[in-house]
Amino acid sequence: MTFDTNDLVLSLPLLFLTVAGIVLLMLDAFSRVVLVGRDHHLKLPAETSEAVAVPPPGSRNYLMPVTVLFLLATLAIIVWQAGSLPESTVLIYRGMLQVDRFGLLVAGVCVVAATFGVISAPSYMRAHRMEFGEFYALVVFSLCGMIILIQAADLVTVFLGIETMSLGAYVLTGSWRRSPRSSEAAMKYFLVGAFVSGLLVYGIALIYGVTETTSLHDIKRIAMSRGTAPLFYIGWMLLVVSFAFKLGVVPFHMWAPDTYEGAPTPVTGFMMSCIKVAGFAGLIRLLQGTLPMLARDPFTGWTFVLSWLAVLSMSVGNLAALKQDNVKRMLAYSSISHAGYLLVGVVALGTVGDAARGPLLFYLASYALTVVAAMGVVSWVGCDERGEERVRLSDWAGLGKREPMAALLMTVSLLSLGGFPPTAGFFGKFYLFQSALGDDKLLWLILIAIANSLVSVYYYLRVITAMYFREPAPHPATTPMQSSAMKLGVLVATLLVLAMGLCPSWLSSLCAAAKF
Amino acid sequence: MSMILPIVTFLPLVGALLCLALPREEEQLHRSVGIGTALVTFFASLFLLSGLEPAKMNHVVDLAWVESLGIRFQLGVDGISVWLVLLTTFLLPIVFLSTWSAITDKVREFVVATLILETGMLGAFLALDLFVFYVFWEVMLVPMYFIIGIWGGTERLKAAIKFVIYTMVGSLLMLVAILYLVVKAHQVTGQWSFALSTIQKLVLSKPEQIYLFLAFALAFCIKVPLFPLHTWLPLAHVEAPTAGSVILASVLLKFGPYGLIRFAIPLFPHAVETVAPWLAILAVIGVVYGSCVAYAQDDVKKLIAYSSVAHMGFVVLGLAMMNSRSVNGALYQCLAHGISTGGLFLCVGVLYERRHTRKMAEFGGLWQRMPVFAATLLIFTMASIGLPGLSGFVGEFLVILGTFSAKERAFEGMPAMFESARLLSAFAATGVVLGAVYMLWLFQRVMLGPLSNPQNRKLQDMTARETVVMLPMLAMAFWLGIFPNTFLQHIDPAVTQTLTAFKEKYSAGVAESGPRMLGDSVKAKVEEPAAPGGNP
């Protein structure tokens, strides 16, 4: 078995992140030993029996900056690699991973979004007394899984990536141990995830049975030359279904609202942005990269299937979001509807072709950044004396007066989610719809998407209305998180959202150039 | 390249950023910055008039924005937009001065929102690129939502959301229409462009034109507002603070007619021949209906809101008639309505600040206590009715005259559109009479009669500040009535030019087999088979 050292260089982002994760885990472990040894006399809250195992608050403060440094270094590696990438596609590790501009761009988006998620985490965890150092390592390991998924060139690596990514997310979801909701969320997420893994493996097995290969390139070649058997259809349909589960697409979305609501807010932001981005990248590689010839078949082509999933996802997500009084849950439903808009982009990939990939990537990036910024504000708003999160609309009343900065940033994020210029969300929608209109047959889908964005305006405005037009509740129950790092993170993320809306050229040309 | 247009457009934004940099507590400072910025913008915009060639775009700015999509930051001003721009910049200092004592809460936010709104309005009037137009059009929405929602009356939440949702319904469909046009143009020329001048050359089939026209017209007719899309207006007007009502009535409503004459009508001439008669009928219904409903109101602001529905009905009628007289009249009526209704809302604001009610039944006999105010209100009332010599007369007269004398065909070669134009003009003329009825009824109930309500006994007349607010408005009301040529000398050539371009595009026929560009029909026909199927 030969081993090409060039593979190591080409997979440097992934390797670096893996090492970073291990280092973070070690740092956490050693800081625990040292601190518990030195500070065992420290008085801890008596009410918690597990307090002995918890080091004093603040002892792990340095983990967040270290993680951020690691992530920024990864980003630098990705940028450097994108600059030195050869034009043709490079397969590494004997065809298991594929290094190309598309993968690097999406990985970069994930890393940026994860960075903003990590920045807002420490103060949130401190306020909820759930500090634990593995958080950072888990985020990084989950990111590794995402990069594997994004760069996968083989069904086995697709599976490996999805599982690595999800395992981290399961633990992170349940990491708020005192909250029954968090445990419930993790349980639901895990059970659905395990079920989905079964579907995924079964689908892979069927495809392997027909084509005798798991390599995406070989599958494409065989499907092109020999046509496809019915079992092959069932196989890829199972793959689409398992991706639909992971992405929270209606009717496979039942876990999503509870999981997104129950998970700690920084984790919710991480899942809503990064997992969605990585999952869509995997889906794009699978459908447009591997099965472009199956796109346009009437009734059995994937554009037909996905366009109906898109309609369902947009409509159900939006209608359910209308009724929510819980901001976090509302954003969870809105993320379901955004998965629908993104599916419109995937459908356009099937009918319009490569020209639609840039817009879809732009939308993914704009959505990821916006949702991380919004979730950052949800963390910022904080909790009441009992440690309950303040996520009810009534808690947000008068936020414009109490916390003008948080309210302003949330307003920008919500306007971006609703698609108002001059924000990233507007340009993303605009660009996506423009590319989809390249095929006249998609006009109906665009009109449904437009009707849905109209509905969504109503519930985004409800939050803005609560923040600015309502008087605050008489008792000042909210404890806003006072961490300047978090505030800075949310501010930078929001400024990026505005910058992407005002001068979208740089990102849109990057997206348009992101080829397989 | 002259940079006067970007300067005028973004000056208010600079003022808004300046306000954000100043400490929140300095309320007087914020007010001063607001007025100062608005005044500077007004004086800067006066330069637009010098050397203006009304029939073409002046001071054109053309900068790359999103190169790969062909989006260019294009601004330009012609005889149609110049007076609307000046109306905007003229009103904003007045609005700021009028709110000096009315808005005491969150002054900084108010100044910032209003200045951003001004940038949005100016940009939308000046944009020559459909993308830029859409962005500015949407940018107007959010500040207005805040102005109604924060400083509005008791039902302000409902009014603000209703305003946004109504506007969004139209504008999102317009966005789809814009995208459709651009994609079609790209299929023919192979180049992405959102420029109005490029899209203007695109020839489409008749059904396509009708659908696209309806998508554009819906957005604009909601803004006008045309009956039966007007139901957001009374609520928004009543709940908005005085400043919001003035901006809404005087400027925001004008985007309806402006959008129709700048975009919807020239782009889709074959849709106009089918849809225009219906627009005309709806407009006349709006005139009569708005007048009747206005008469039934007890709330002063609501009465004026419904009078807006009636007055703006004249505007749409004039545009739908498509002859130079009626279109001139419609655009003139836009300016006149901006001044007279803006003045009326300012008067209501004066009353409201003193009594905190707008019910007519609460007033009566105010003339005895407030003679200066009474004279002001009388002049605006007369201007609104359309008394010769005041602003309202010229526009309504031209519209009715244009409608009455409208030929069956707007020009040679068009099918007969208006068999019963004279009937329409007769109905529209009743609107003038009804207007006199409800406006005089308003004046009588508020100003004349005995001073029966004891709460009105101590009312003060207008202060010096309020007088300063009213004087320029009064001057403009007279100027518009006495020297219409000041304005028509610019509007008329631009209208003639627009109608010529319309005829040109109309006579180029419809596209039977796929879209083509005006002027190179032969070449386009050759390329035809490859274009629509291929991927961009």
Tab-separated table of N, CA, C and O in Angstrom, chain A residues 136-213:
chain	number	residue	atom	x	y	z
A	136	TYR	N	-15.247	22.608	23.866
A	136	TYR	CA	-14.440	23.091	22.750
A	136	TYR	C	-13.911	21.943	21.909
A	136	TYR	O	-13.933	21.983	20.681
A	137	ALA	N	-13.447	20.904	22.590
A	137	ALA	CA	-12.932	19.751	21.847
A	137	ALA	C	-14.037	19.127	21.007
A	137	ALA	O	-13.824	18.759	19.843
A	138	LEU	N	-15.254	19.058	21.590
A	138	LEU	CA	-16.350	18.437	20.850
A	138	LEU	C	-16.708	19.250	19.615
A	138	LEU	O	-16.973	18.698	18.541
A	139	VAL	N	-16.714	20.573	19.785
A	139	VAL	CA	-17.012	21.424	18.630
A	139	VAL	C	-15.988	21.168	17.535
A	139	VAL	O	-16.318	20.996	16.354
A	140	VAL	N	-14.724	21.091	17.944
A	140	VAL	CA	-13.665	20.917	16.952
A	140	VAL	C	-13.774	19.545	16.288
A	140	VAL	O	-13.649	19.427	15.065
A	141	PHE	N	-14.054	18.509	17.079
A	141	PHE	CA	-14.184	17.175	16.474
A	141	PHE	C	-15.376	17.137	15.519
A	141	PHE	O	-15.309	16.542	14.445
A	142	SER	N	-16.461	17.765	15.942
A	142	SER	CA	-17.628	17.805	15.068
A	142	SER	C	-17.281	18.510	13.750
A	142	SER	O	-17.702	18.087	12.669
A	143	LEU	N	-16.475	19.560	13.863
A	143	LEU	CA	-16.041	20.275	12.655
A	143	LEU	C	-15.222	19.361	11.755
A	143	LEU	O	-15.350	19.406	10.526
A	144	CYS	N	-14.390	18.510	12.389
A	144	CYS	CA	-13.615	17.562	11.588
A	144	CYS	C	-14.561	16.692	10.765
A	144	CYS	O	-14.346	16.479	9.566
A	145	GLY	N	-15.608	16.194	11.446
A	145	GLY	CA	-16.585	15.380	10.721
A	145	GLY	C	-17.189	16.144	9.557
A	145	GLY	O	-17.372	15.608	8.462
A	146	MET	N	-17.479	17.441	9.793
A	146	MET	CA	-18.064	18.247	8.713
A	146	MET	C	-17.115	18.338	7.534
A	146	MET	O	-17.529	18.232	6.373
A	147	ILE	N	-15.835	18.553	7.836
A	147	ILE	CA	-14.891	18.706	6.726
A	147	ILE	C	-14.779	17.401	5.956
A	147	ILE	O	-14.709	17.395	4.721
A	148	ILE	N	-14.816	16.259	6.693
A	148	ILE	CA	-14.793	14.975	5.985
A	148	ILE	C	-16.002	14.864	5.065
A	148	ILE	O	-15.895	14.506	3.898
A	149	LEU	N	-17.179	15.239	5.605
A	149	LEU	CA	-18.398	15.152	4.794
A	149	LEU	C	-18.302	16.074	3.579
A	149	LEU	O	-18.670	15.716	2.462
A	150	ILE	N	-17.783	17.286	3.817
A	150	ILE	CA	-17.735	18.263	2.743
A	150	ILE	C	-16.789	17.812	1.636
A	150	ILE	O	-17.025	18.040	0.459
A	151	GLN	N	-15.701	17.134	2.042
A	151	GLN	CA	-14.706	16.752	1.047
A	151	GLN	C	-14.866	15.310	0.581
A	151	GLN	O	-14.022	14.817	-0.173
A	152	ALA	N	-15.949	14.647	1.002
A	152	ALA	CA	-16.057	13.211	0.735
A	152	ALA	C	-16.139	12.937	-0.762
A	152	ALA	O	-16.836	13.633	-1.498
A	153	ALA	N	-15.410	11.908	-1.195
A	153	ALA	CA	-15.492	11.470	-2.578
A	153	ALA	C	-15.903	10.008	-2.640
A	153	ALA	O	-15.785	9.371	-3.674
A	154	ASP	N	-16.407	9.510	-1.528
A	154	ASP	CA	-16.722	8.097	-1.432
A	154	ASP	C	-17.864	7.965	-0.432
A	154	ASP	O	-17.921	8.698	0.554
A	155	LEU	N	-18.750	7.034	-0.691
A	155	LEU	CA	-19.902	6.896	0.213
A	155	LEU	C	-19.451	6.549	1.628
A	155	LEU	O	-20.097	6.933	2.603
A	156	VAL	N	-18.358	5.844	1.746
A	156	VAL	CA	-17.872	5.492	3.081
A	156	VAL	C	-17.451	6.746	3.837
A	156	VAL	O	-17.764	6.912	5.022
A	157	THR	N	-16.755	7.654	3.157
A	157	THR	CA	-16.364	8.883	3.854
A	157	THR	C	-17.577	9.764	4.132
A	157	THR	O	-17.601	10.486	5.123
A	158	VAL	N	-18.584	9.703	3.257
A	158	VAL	CA	-19.821	10.438	3.567
A	158	VAL	C	-20.368	9.955	4.904
A	158	VAL	O	-20.689	10.748	5.797
A	159	PHE	N	-20.448	8.640	5.040
A	159	PHE	CA	-20.984	8.070	6.274
A	159	PHE	C	-20.110	8.455	7.473
A	159	PHE	O	-20.604	8.909	8.512
A	160	LEU	N	-18.799	8.303	7.281
A	160	LEU	CA	-17.865	8.625	8.356
A	160	LEU	C	-18.030	10.096	8.781
A	160	LEU	O	-18.105	10.419	9.978
A	161	GLY	N	-18.099	10.959	7.813
A	161	GLY	CA	-18.234	12.379	8.119
A	161	GLY	C	-19.507	12.670	8.873
A	161	GLY	O	-19.508	13.356	9.906
A	162	ILE	N	-20.623	12.135	8.382
A	162	ILE	CA	-21.908	12.406	9.037
A	162	ILE	C	-21.880	11.909	10.475
A	162	ILE	O	-22.326	12.591	11.405
A	163	GLU	N	-21.334	10.724	10.682
A	163	GLU	CA	-21.331	10.169	12.035
A	163	GLU	C	-20.437	10.973	12.976
A	163	GLU	O	-20.833	11.294	14.099
A	164	THR	N	-19.238	11.324	12.511
A	164	THR	CA	-18.339	12.103	13.369
A	164	THR	C	-18.976	13.437	13.725
A	164	THR	O	-18.960	13.876	14.875
A	165	MET	N	-19.539	14.063	12.716
A	165	MET	CA	-20.191	15.349	12.937
A	165	MET	C	-21.317	15.205	13.952
A	165	MET	O	-21.454	15.996	14.883
A	166	SER	N	-22.130	14.153	13.780
A	166	SER	CA	-23.318	14.037	14.627
A	166	SER	C	-22.966	13.639	16.047
A	166	SER	O	-23.591	14.111	16.992
A	167	LEU	N	-21.972	12.759	16.210
A	167	LEU	CA	-21.641	12.328	17.563
A	167	LEU	C	-21.310	13.514	18.450
A	167	LEU	O	-21.789	13.628	19.580
A	168	GLY	N	-20.480	14.414	17.915
A	168	GLY	CA	-20.171	15.617	18.672
A	168	GLY	C	-21.435	16.394	18.998
A	168	GLY	O	-21.642	16.850	20.133
A	169	ALA	N	-22.313	16.519	18.011
A	169	ALA	CA	-23.523	17.317	18.205
A	169	ALA	C	-24.450	16.682	19.242
A	169	ALA	O	-25.080	17.385	20.028
A	170	TYR	N	-24.528	15.322	19.263
A	170	TYR	CA	-25.393	14.683	20.277
A	170	TYR	C	-24.940	15.084	21.682
A	170	TYR	O	-25.740	15.486	22.532
A	171	VAL	N	-23.645	14.957	21.912
A	171	VAL	CA	-23.130	15.233	23.262
A	171	VAL	C	-23.328	16.717	23.598
A	171	VAL	O	-23.766	17.059	24.694
A	172	LEU	N	-23.003	17.572	22.634
A	172	LEU	CA	-23.148	18.999	22.895
A	172	LEU	C	-24.594	19.349	23.226
A	172	LEU	O	-24.870	20.162	24.107
A	173	THR	N	-25.543	18.729	22.506
A	173	THR	CA	-26.954	19.024	22.758
A	173	THR	C	-27.329	18.686	24.192
A	173	THR	O	-28.066	19.432	24.842
A	174	GLY	N	-26.805	17.552	24.682
A	174	GLY	CA	-27.187	17.141	26.034
A	174	GLY	C	-26.273	17.689	27.108
A	174	GLY	O	-26.372	17.274	28.269
A	175	SER	N	-25.390	18.626	26.754
A	175	SER	CA	-24.348	18.990	27.694
A	175	SER	C	-24.844	19.851	28.848
A	175	SER	O	-24.144	20.016	29.826
A	176	TRP	N	-26.024	20.372	28.756
A	176	TRP	CA	-26.563	21.164	29.870
A	176	TRP	C	-27.284	20.184	30.792
A	176	TRP	O	-28.478	19.990	30.693
A	177	ARG	N	-26.537	19.590	31.697
A	177	ARG	CA	-27.082	18.423	32.385
A	177	ARG	C	-28.220	18.757	33.325
A	177	ARG	O	-29.090	17.953	33.569
A	178	ARG	N	-28.223	19.967	33.883
A	178	ARG	CA	-29.290	20.289	34.843
A	178	ARG	C	-30.628	20.522	34.156
A	178	ARG	O	-31.654	20.566	34.797
A	179	SER	N	-30.601	20.704	32.852
A	179	SER	CA	-31.845	21.045	32.176
A	179	SER	C	-32.470	19.791	31.578
A	179	SER	O	-31.863	19.132	30.734
A	180	PRO	N	-33.660	19.424	32.054
A	180	PRO	CA	-34.315	18.248	31.474
A	180	PRO	C	-34.567	18.427	29.970
A	180	PRO	O	-34.535	17.465	29.215
A	181	ARG	N	-34.790	19.673	29.567
A	181	ARG	CA	-35.047	19.919	28.156
A	181	ARG	C	-33.837	19.547	27.303
A	181	ARG	O	-33.958	19.024	26.200
A	182	SER	N	-32.672	19.850	27.842
A	182	SER	CA	-31.464	19.549	27.090
A	182	SER	C	-31.304	18.041	26.931
A	182	SER	O	-30.969	17.554	25.846
A	183	SER	N	-31.592	17.301	28.012
A	183	SER	CA	-31.488	15.843	27.917
A	183	SER	C	-32.502	15.307	26.920
A	183	SER	O	-32.197	14.438	26.095
A	184	GLU	N	-33.710	15.860	27.010
A	184	GLU	CA	-34.749	15.419	26.075
A	184	GLU	C	-34.308	15.679	24.639
A	184	GLU	O	-34.451	14.832	23.753
A	185	ALA	N	-33.756	16.864	24.448
A	185	ALA	CA	-33.327	17.242	23.106
A	185	ALA	C	-32.274	16.272	22.600
A	185	ALA	O	-32.350	15.777	21.468
A	186	ALA	N	-31.307	15.966	23.467
A	186	ALA	CA	-30.236	15.081	23.036
A	186	ALA	C	-30.777	13.691	22.732
A	186	ALA	O	-30.390	13.052	21.744
A	187	MET	N	-31.702	13.242	23.588
A	187	MET	CA	-32.275	11.898	23.394
A	187	MET	C	-32.985	11.827	22.046
A	187	MET	O	-32.781	10.899	21.258
A	188	LYS	N	-33.824	12.813	21.783
A	188	LYS	CA	-34.568	12.818	20.511
A	188	LYS	C	-33.594	12.844	19.341
A	188	LYS	O	-33.733	12.102	18.376
A	189	TYR	N	-32.630	13.733	19.453
A	189	TYR	CA	-31.683	13.904	18.364
A	189	TYR	C	-30.921	12.612	18.136
A	189	TYR	O	-30.741	12.166	16.999
A	190	PHE	N	-30.521	11.974	19.251
A	190	PHE	CA	-29.717	10.771	19.121
A	190	PHE	C	-30.521	9.628	18.524
A	190	PHE	O	-30.059	8.911	17.637
A	191	LEU	N	-31.768	9.448	19.010
A	191	LEU	CA	-32.566	8.334	18.500
A	191	LEU	C	-32.827	8.490	17.009
A	191	LEU	O	-32.638	7.565	16.220
A	192	VAL	N	-33.234	9.717	16.625
A	192	VAL	CA	-33.473	9.952	15.203
A	192	VAL	C	-32.186	9.738	14.421
A	192	VAL	O	-32.174	9.106	13.360
A	193	GLY	N	-31.073	10.240	14.999
A	193	GLY	CA	-29.804	10.127	14.304
A	193	GLY	C	-29.399	8.674	14.098
A	193	GLY	O	-28.919	8.300	13.020
A	194	ALA	N	-29.611	7.844	15.117
A	194	ALA	CA	-29.255	6.438	14.987
A	194	ALA	C	-30.088	5.778	13.906
A	194	ALA	O	-29.578	5.010	13.073
A	195	PHE	N	-31.363	6.117	13.891
A	195	PHE	CA	-32.262	5.576	12.881
A	195	PHE	C	-31.795	5.981	11.482
A	195	PHE	O	-31.731	5.184	10.546
A	196	VAL	N	-31.412	7.266	11.367
A	196	VAL	CA	-30.978	7.783	10.082
A	196	VAL	C	-29.697	7.087	9.624
A	196	VAL	O	-29.545	6.783	8.444
A	197	SER	N	-28.807	6.811	10.575
A	197	SER	CA	-27.585	6.108	10.202
A	197	SER	C	-27.935	4.781	9.555
A	197	SER	O	-27.320	4.381	8.555
A	198	GLY	N	-28.932	4.096	10.129
A	198	GLY	CA	-29.369	2.839	9.534
A	198	GLY	C	-29.822	3.028	8.096
A	198	GLY	O	-29.404	2.307	7.181
A	199	LEU	N	-30.667	4.040	7.884
A	199	LEU	CA	-31.137	4.309	6.523
A	199	LEU	C	-29.968	4.579	5.585
A	199	LEU	O	-29.921	4.083	4.457
A	200	LEU	N	-29.037	5.380	6.084
A	200	LEU	CA	-27.906	5.792	5.258
A	200	LEU	C	-27.089	4.572	4.848
A	200	LEU	O	-26.784	4.379	3.662
A	201	VAL	N	-26.790	3.712	5.819
A	201	VAL	CA	-25.974	2.537	5.512
A	201	VAL	C	-26.718	1.614	4.555
A	201	VAL	O	-26.147	1.066	3.610
A	202	TYR	N	-28.016	1.496	4.780
A	202	TYR	CA	-28.804	0.629	3.898
A	202	TYR	C	-28.777	1.171	2.464
A	202	TYR	O	-28.591	0.430	1.496
A	203	GLY	N	-28.930	2.485	2.353
A	203	GLY	CA	-28.876	3.106	1.029
A	203	GLY	C	-27.527	2.874	0.377
A	203	GLY	O	-27.446	2.498	-0.800
A	204	ILE	N	-26.467	3.053	1.145
A	204	ILE	CA	-25.125	2.838	0.600
A	204	ILE	C	-24.972	1.390	0.153
A	204	ILE	O	-24.443	1.105	-0.926
A	205	ALA	N	-25.500	0.461	0.975
A	205	ALA	CA	-25.388	-0.959	0.636
A	205	ALA	C	-26.099	-1.252	-0.683
A	205	ALA	O	-25.565	-1.957	-1.553
A	206	LEU	N	-27.292	-0.684	-0.859
A	206	LEU	CA	-28.029	-0.946	-2.097
A	206	LEU	C	-27.263	-0.408	-3.302
A	206	LEU	O	-27.142	-1.069	-4.337
A	207	ILE	N	-26.738	0.815	-3.149
A	207	ILE	CA	-26.000	1.390	-4.271
A	207	ILE	C	-24.767	0.540	-4.574
A	207	ILE	O	-24.456	0.268	-5.728
A	208	TYR	N	-24.105	0.100	-3.508
A	208	TYR	CA	-22.929	-0.751	-3.715
A	208	TYR	C	-23.331	-2.049	-4.396
A	208	TYR	O	-22.645	-2.537	-5.289
A	209	GLY	N	-24.480	-2.566	-3.980
A	209	GLY	CA	-24.940	-3.807	-4.595
A	209	GLY	C	-25.139	-3.666	-6.089
A	209	GLY	O	-24.860	-4.588	-6.860
A	210	VAL	N	-25.608	-2.521	-6.528
A	210	VAL	CA	-25.866	-2.348	-7.956
A	210	VAL	C	-24.587	-2.019	-8.703
A	210	VAL	O	-24.326	-2.554	-9.785
A	211	THR	N	-23.770	-1.114	-8.128
A	211	THR	CA	-22.638	-0.599	-8.899
A	211	THR	C	-21.318	-1.250	-8.528
A	211	THR	O	-20.320	-1.035	-9.213
A	212	GLU	N	-21.274	-2.009	-7.470
A	212	GLU	CA	-20.061	-2.666	-6.998
A	212	GLU	C	-18.952	-1.688	-6.652
A	212	GLU	O	-17.773	-1.988	-6.755
A	213	THR	N	-19.329	-0.479	-6.302
A	213	THR	CA	-18.302	0.480	-5.875
A	213	THR	C	-18.932	1.466	-4.902
A	213	THR	O	-20.153	1.638	-4.879
